[in-house]
Tab-separated table of C-alpha atoms in Angstrom:
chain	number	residue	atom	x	y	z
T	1	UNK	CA	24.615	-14.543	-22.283
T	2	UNK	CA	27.967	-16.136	-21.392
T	3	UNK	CA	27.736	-20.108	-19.839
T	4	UNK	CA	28.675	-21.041	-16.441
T	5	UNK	CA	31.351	-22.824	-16.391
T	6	UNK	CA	31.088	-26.420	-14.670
T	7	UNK	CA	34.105	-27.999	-14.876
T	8	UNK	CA	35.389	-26.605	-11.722
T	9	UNK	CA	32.089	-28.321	-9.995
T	10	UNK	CA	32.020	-32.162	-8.826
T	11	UNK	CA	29.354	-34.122	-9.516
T	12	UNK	CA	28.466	-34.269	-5.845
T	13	UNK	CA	28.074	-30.379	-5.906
T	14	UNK	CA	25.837	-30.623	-9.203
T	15	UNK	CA	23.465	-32.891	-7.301
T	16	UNK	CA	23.083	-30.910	-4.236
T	17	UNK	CA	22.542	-27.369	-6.525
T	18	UNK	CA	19.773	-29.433	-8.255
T	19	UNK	CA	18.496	-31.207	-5.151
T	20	UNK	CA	17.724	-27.831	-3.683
T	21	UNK	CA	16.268	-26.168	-6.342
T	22	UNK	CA	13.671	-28.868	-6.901
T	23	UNK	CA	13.141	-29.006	-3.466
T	24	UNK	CA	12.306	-25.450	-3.418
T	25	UNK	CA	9.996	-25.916	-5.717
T	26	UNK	CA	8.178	-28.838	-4.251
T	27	UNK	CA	7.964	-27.041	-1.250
T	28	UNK	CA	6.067	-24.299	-2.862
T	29	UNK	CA	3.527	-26.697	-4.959
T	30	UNK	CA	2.741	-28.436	-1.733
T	31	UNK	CA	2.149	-25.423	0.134
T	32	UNK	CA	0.152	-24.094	-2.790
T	33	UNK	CA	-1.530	-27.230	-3.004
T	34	UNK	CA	-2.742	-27.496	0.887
T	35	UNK	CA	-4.186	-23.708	0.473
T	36	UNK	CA	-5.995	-24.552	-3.115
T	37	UNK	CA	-7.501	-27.771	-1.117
T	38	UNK	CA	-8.275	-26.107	2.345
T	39	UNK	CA	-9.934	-23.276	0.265
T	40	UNK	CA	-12.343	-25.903	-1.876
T	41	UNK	CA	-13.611	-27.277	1.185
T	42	UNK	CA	-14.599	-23.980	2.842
T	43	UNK	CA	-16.353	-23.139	-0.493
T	44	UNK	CA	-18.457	-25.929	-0.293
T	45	UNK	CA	-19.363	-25.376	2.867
T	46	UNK	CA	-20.114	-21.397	2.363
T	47	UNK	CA	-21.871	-22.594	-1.198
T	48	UNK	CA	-23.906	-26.031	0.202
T	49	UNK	CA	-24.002	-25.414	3.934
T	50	UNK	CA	-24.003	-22.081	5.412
T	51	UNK	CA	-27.377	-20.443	3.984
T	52	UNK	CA	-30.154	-19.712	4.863
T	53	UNK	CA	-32.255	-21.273	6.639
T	54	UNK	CA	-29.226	-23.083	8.147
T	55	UNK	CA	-27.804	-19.869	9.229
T	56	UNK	CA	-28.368	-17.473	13.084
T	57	UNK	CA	-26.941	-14.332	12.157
T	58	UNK	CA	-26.048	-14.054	16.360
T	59	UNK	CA	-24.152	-16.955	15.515
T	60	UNK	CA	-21.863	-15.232	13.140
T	61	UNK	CA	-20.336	-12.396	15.586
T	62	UNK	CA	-16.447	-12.768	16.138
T	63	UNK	CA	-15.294	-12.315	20.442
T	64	UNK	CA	-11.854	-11.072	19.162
T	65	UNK	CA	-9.709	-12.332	22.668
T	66	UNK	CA	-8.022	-9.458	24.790
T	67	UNK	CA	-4.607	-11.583	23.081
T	68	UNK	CA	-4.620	-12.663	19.937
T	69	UNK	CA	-4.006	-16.095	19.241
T	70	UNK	CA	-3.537	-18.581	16.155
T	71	UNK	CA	-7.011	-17.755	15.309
T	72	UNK	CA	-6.434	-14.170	14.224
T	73	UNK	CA	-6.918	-12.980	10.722
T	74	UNK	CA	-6.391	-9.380	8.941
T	75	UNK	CA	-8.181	-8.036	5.781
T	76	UNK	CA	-8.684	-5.037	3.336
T	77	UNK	CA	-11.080	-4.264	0.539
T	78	UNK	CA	-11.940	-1.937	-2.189
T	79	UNK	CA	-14.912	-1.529	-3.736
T	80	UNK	CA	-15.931	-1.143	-7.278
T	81	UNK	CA	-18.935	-0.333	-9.368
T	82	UNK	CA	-21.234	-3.436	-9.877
T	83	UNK	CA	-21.241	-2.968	-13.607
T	84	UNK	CA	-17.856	-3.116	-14.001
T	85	UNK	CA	-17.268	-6.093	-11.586
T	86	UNK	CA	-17.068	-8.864	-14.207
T	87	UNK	CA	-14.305	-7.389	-15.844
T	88	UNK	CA	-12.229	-6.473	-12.727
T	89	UNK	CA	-12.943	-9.591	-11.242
T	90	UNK	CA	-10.974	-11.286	-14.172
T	91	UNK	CA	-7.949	-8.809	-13.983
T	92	UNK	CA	-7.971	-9.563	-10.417
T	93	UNK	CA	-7.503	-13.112	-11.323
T	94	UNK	CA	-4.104	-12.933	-13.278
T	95	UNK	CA	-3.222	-10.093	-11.364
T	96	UNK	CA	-2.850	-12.477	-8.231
T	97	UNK	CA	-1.546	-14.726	-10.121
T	98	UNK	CA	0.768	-12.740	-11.797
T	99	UNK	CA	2.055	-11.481	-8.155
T	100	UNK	CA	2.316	-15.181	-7.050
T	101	UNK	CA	4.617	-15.498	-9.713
T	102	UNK	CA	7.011	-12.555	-9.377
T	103	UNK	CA	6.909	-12.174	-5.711
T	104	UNK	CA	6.125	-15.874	-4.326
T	105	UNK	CA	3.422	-14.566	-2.155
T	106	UNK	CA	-0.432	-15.063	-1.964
T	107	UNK	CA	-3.135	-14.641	0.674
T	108	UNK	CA	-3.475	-17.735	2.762
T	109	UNK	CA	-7.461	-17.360	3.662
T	110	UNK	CA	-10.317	-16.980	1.166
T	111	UNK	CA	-11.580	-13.570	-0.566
T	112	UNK	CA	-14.523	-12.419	0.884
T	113	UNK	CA	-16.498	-10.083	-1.004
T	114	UNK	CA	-19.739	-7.984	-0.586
T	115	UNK	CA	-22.380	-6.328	-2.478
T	116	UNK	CA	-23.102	-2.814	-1.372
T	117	UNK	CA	-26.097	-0.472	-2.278
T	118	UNK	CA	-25.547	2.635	-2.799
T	119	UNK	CA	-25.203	4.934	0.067
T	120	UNK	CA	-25.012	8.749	0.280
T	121	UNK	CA	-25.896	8.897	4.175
T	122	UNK	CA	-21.893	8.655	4.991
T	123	UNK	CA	-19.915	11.836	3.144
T	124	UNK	CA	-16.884	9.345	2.506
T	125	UNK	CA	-19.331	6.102	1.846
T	126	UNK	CA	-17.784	3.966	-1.283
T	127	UNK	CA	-20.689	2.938	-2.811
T	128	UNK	CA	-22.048	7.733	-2.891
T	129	UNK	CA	-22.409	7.139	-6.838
T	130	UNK	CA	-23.543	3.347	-7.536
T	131	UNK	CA	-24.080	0.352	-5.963
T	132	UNK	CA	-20.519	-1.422	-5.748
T	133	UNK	CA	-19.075	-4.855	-5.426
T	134	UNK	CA	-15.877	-5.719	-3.285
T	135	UNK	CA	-12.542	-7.797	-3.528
T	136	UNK	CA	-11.580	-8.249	0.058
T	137	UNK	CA	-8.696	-10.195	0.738
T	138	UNK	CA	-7.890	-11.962	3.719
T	139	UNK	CA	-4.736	-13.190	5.166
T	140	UNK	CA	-3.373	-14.027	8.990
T	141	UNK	CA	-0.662	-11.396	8.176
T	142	UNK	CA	1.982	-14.045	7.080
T	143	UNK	CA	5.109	-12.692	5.492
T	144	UNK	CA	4.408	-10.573	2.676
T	145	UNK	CA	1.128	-8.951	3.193
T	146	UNK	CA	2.401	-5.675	3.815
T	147	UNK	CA	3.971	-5.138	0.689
T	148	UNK	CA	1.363	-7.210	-1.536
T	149	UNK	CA	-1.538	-4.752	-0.061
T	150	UNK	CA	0.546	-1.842	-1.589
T	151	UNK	CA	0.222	-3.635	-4.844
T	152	UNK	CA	-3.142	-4.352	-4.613
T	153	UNK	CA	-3.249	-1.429	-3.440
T	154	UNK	CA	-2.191	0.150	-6.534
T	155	UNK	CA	-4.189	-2.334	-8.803
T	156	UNK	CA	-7.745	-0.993	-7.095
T	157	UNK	CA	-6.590	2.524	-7.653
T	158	UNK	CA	-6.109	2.024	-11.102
T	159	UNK	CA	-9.733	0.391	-11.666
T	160	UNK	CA	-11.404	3.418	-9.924
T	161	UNK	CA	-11.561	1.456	-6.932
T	162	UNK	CA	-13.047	3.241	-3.181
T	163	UNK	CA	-11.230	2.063	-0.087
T	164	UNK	CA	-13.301	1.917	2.831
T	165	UNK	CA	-11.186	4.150	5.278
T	166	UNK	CA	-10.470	2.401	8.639
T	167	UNK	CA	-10.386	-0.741	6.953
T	168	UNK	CA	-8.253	-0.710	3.715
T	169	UNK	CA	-4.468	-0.456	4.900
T	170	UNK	CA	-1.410	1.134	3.705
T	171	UNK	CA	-3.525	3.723	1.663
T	172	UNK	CA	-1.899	7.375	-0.195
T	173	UNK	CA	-3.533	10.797	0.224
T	174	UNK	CA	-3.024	9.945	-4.045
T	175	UNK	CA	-4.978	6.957	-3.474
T	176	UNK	CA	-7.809	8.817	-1.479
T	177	UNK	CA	-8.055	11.678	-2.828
T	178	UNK	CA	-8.578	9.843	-6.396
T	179	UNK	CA	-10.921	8.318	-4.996
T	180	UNK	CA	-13.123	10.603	-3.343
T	181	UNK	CA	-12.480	14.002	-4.646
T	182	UNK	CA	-14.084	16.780	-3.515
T	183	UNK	CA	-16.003	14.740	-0.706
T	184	UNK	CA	-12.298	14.679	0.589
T	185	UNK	CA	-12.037	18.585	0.939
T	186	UNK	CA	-15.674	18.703	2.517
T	187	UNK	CA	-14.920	16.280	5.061
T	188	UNK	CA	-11.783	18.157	6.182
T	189	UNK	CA	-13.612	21.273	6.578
T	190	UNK	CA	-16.063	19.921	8.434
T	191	UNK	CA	-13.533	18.122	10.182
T	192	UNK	CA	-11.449	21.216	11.190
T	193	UNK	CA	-14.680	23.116	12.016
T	194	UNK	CA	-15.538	20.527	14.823
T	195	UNK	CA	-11.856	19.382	15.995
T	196	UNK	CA	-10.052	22.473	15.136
T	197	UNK	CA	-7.000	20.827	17.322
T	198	UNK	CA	-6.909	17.692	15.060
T	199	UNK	CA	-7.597	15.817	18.515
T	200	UNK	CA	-9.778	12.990	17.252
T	201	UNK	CA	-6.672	12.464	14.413
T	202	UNK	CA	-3.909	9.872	14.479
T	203	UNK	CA	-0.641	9.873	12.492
T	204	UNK	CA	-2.236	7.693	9.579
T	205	UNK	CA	-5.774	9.320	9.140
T	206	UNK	CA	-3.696	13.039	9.579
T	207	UNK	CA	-1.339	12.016	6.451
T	208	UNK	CA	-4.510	11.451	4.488
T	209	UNK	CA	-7.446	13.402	5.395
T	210	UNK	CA	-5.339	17.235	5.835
């Protein structure tokens, strides 16, 4: 690789180029660092505070407003079996990291994540074979959340991971039909037997469920 030549630079214009750049990158350590320390007090509170018997689960329902306001938040989740949890977990881990990295972009609210028995009562449930465990990120839809859940997206795919339909965005009929097979084909039948018009459809649940 050729050098940059920087004789035809002043000093001044040095100073500024490196100026910025560190700049930049304080920016981004501070920013990182207010999220890292907003997120370690809301675990101790989840961890030390909020449990039972300190807890009203009436308490804990959300009034979304008719508007939303500074308070609103967006989220999507996969789940995966609990055995293999551990290990995904940790993948999950540098794979965030790893993103942070490439594409300067994390989630700026906590994970949540749930354990889920396992359910055959709904035809597309995503814990049919084995109790599973999710990864649920959470974000107020600040720049770059759209394309990360593609990549995490992708990431949960890869594990064997089962979206939960009307909650895990930006999904693929690959995505969905990998993971739910032939529970895919039975629900469209069904589907098409009742609603033979595709009336109770909308654009995104007709790309992946037909």
């Amino acid at each position: 690789m050729s050098k940059m030549d920087l004789s035809q630079f002043s000093m001044l214009d040095l100073f500024r180029v490196e100026a910025e750049t560190q700049a930049q990158v304080l920016s981004l350590r501070l920013q990182a660092g207010v999220i890292d320390s907003f997120g370690a007090v809301w675990r101790f509170q989840l961890e030390e505070l909020v449990k039972s018997p300190n807890t009203v689960p009436g308490d804990q329902i959300i009034e979304y407003p008719p508007v939303s306001d500074d308070s609103r938040y967006t989220f999507s989740l996969f789940a995966f079996p609990e055995k293999d949890f551990p290990r995904i977990l940790g993948e999950f881990f540098e794979f965030t990291k790893d993103y942070y990295k490439q594409q300067g972009y994390r989630t700026n609210l906590l994970y949540v994540g749930y354990r889920i028995l396992k359910d055959q009562k709904a035809l597309l449930s995503y814990s049919w074979d084995e109790n599973v465990m999710t990864i649920d990120p959470v974000s107020t839809a600040n720049k770059g959340w759209a394309d990360y859940l593609i990549a995490y997206n992708q990431f949960c795919s890869e594990r064997n991971g089962k979206p939960l339909l009307n909650q895990t965005p930006k999904l693929t009929p690959e995505i969905v039909k990998k993971a739910f097979g032939d529970r895919l084909k039975t629900f469209a039948d069904t589907r098409k037997q009742y609603d033979p018009n595709g009336r109770l459809l909308n654009d995104y649940f007709r790309m992946l469920l037909t």
